[in-house]
Each structure stands twice: as C-alpha cells, then as structure tokens.
Phi, psi and omega in degrees: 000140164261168178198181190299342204235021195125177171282142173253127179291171186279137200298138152260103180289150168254145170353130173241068165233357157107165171245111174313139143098122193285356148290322184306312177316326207288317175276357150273344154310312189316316212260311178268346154332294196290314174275015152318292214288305153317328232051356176305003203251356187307278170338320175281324191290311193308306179282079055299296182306301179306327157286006160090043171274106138242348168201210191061165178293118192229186189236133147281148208223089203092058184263306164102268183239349178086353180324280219277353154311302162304280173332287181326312193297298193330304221264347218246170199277159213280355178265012191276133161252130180274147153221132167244151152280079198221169178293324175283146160257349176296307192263026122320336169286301175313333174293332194262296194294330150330314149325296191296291184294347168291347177094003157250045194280317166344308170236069178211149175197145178237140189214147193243131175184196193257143173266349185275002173209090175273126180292040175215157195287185196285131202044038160329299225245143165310309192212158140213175196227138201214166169216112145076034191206326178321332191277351190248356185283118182302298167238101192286314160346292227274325183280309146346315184289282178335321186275322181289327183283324169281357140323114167283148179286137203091046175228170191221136179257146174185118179217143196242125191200162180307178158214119187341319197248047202258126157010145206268337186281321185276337176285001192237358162290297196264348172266013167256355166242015164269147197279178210266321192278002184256323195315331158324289197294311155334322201270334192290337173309304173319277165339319170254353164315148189251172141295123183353305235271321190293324192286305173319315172300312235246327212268315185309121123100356163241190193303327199272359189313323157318357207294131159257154186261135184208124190264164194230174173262357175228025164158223208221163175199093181282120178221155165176219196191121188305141203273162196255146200288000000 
C-alpha cells in the first residue's frame, strides 16, 4: 500500500484483550492523564461535539480510564449521560473513580463487556463514542454492527483512532509523550491501526456505509447517523 510518504506496511492486529490488570491500568491512566493535561485530548472532544453529540444518552466504546468521556460530559449539555464500556475491570475502576473526582459520578455508569456482543438492548443510546480502541477490536465489522444496533434511530456516531500512515514527525511527537515503558504498547497500536482506504473497505456494503471517513494529523475519524426507518 502507498501514501504520500512511501509504502505503509501491512497491518499486524493487535491484542483485543484489552490492557489487563491494575498496574497497566494505573499506567495508562497515567499516560492520558498527561494527554489530558496537555490539551491534546481537546481535538477528540471537539469532533464528537462537531458531529453534534451533546447530549442525551450516550456509550463509550473503550472507555479505559474515562478522560475522554469525562471531558466530553464536563463540555455537553447538563442533561447528557454517559456509559462507558470497556473489557478491563481494572480501568473501569479507574473510570468510576475518575468520574468520581470530576465530580459527575452521578450521571456516569460503567459495564465492563465485549463491543463484539454489547450487553444492551437494541436503540439504548442517543449517540456513541469510541477513541483510540477501534485497531484492538478483533472483529470490527462485527463490533460496527453491535454499535449500530444499540443506536436509537436518528443517533450519531463518532469514533476515533491512530492511523497507520501517520506522518514520521507526528509519530515521533507523540511517541516522545509517552513514558519510555508504554512506547512498545504505542507502536504495536500503530501498527495494527488501519488507513482511510481499510475503513472504507470494513464500512462497504454494511449499515454504516454512509459513514464519512476523515483523516486528522494524528489518526482517523468516523462519523455518521444511523438512518431512521
């Protein structure tokens, strides 16, 4: 495959098991913490507001430690609810007390389960939301679906992730803002992230096909809106 910069090597899927276990959690709380705390975490809140999530109930997908959950609530209109999702129970833990210290555990709730069978009935959520989790989804078809069937009709979607062919300045930026023990777990993200062209591919011929695909300088971003019957 090509791009602007060269051949982009062939995708290597990465683990969809999640990062296990309560140090990993602590050290990735850590790690979006810091990219919080920078402001990088802006940019993602800004495209879920700009496809026009503010409110109502919505799902996180991947949720981790919850930073971009949070951020979002904090920004979203005060009748808006959050459920995150994530595979860990570690950071779900980290997630509710995160919650807790933003001062919204009240309208935040955590379910620890698989996006490839999500434990909610069909047209739960207003809208959902993913960050930084799409390249760990085992089978992403299957998990796309699962997010469209708990879509109420008229709801909006917007998921966000690295992308494979991202530019040698911004990969070498942002893996310099990483601690030196997560930079493995970064490149192997990298590595399994897909390209415009694969989203396109993985999008064809399902419900989300309408989807717009849109590259960022530091990854990809899919949005759209389930269509009402």
């Amino acid at each position: 495959m090509a791009s602007a910069r060269g051949t982009v090597a062939a995708r290597v899927p990465e683990t969809d098991e999640g990062l296990q276990g309560d140090e990993l959690a602590l050290k990735y709380d850590e790690m979006q913490r810091h990219i919080r705390d920078n402001g990088w975490l802006q940019e993602k809140i800004d495209d879920i507001l700009a496809a026009d999530i503010r409110s109502g109930e919505v799902l996180e997908l991947g949720c981790g430690p919850g930073y971009l959950g949070l951020e979002w609530i904090t920004q979203a209109e005060d009748s808006a609810r959050l459920v995150g999702l994530d595979i860990s129970p570690a950071m779900l833990r980290r997630a509710s007390a995160n919650a807790a210290g933003y001062g919204v555990a009240e309208r935040c709730a955590y379910e620890c389960g698989t996006v490839l069978a999500l434990p909610f009935e069909d047209h739960r959520f207003d809208h959902v939301i993913s960050a930084s989790s799409l390249h760990e989804w085992a089978d992403p078809a299957t998990a796309l679906a699962e997010m469209h069937r708990v879509l109420r009709p008229g709801g909006r979607y917007c998921v966000s992730d690295l992308r494979r062919d991202v530019d040698r300045t911004t990969f070498q930026f942002m893996k310099a803002n990483i601690a030196a023990d997560m930079r493995p777990g970064f490149r192997t993200s990298i590595r399994s992230s897909y390209v415009k062209s694969e989203i396109y591919e993985l999008l064809r011929g399902t419900a989300l096909d309408t989807a717009v695909v849109t590259e960022v300088q530091m990854g990809i971003v899919i949005t759209g809106r389930k269509e009402t019957p």
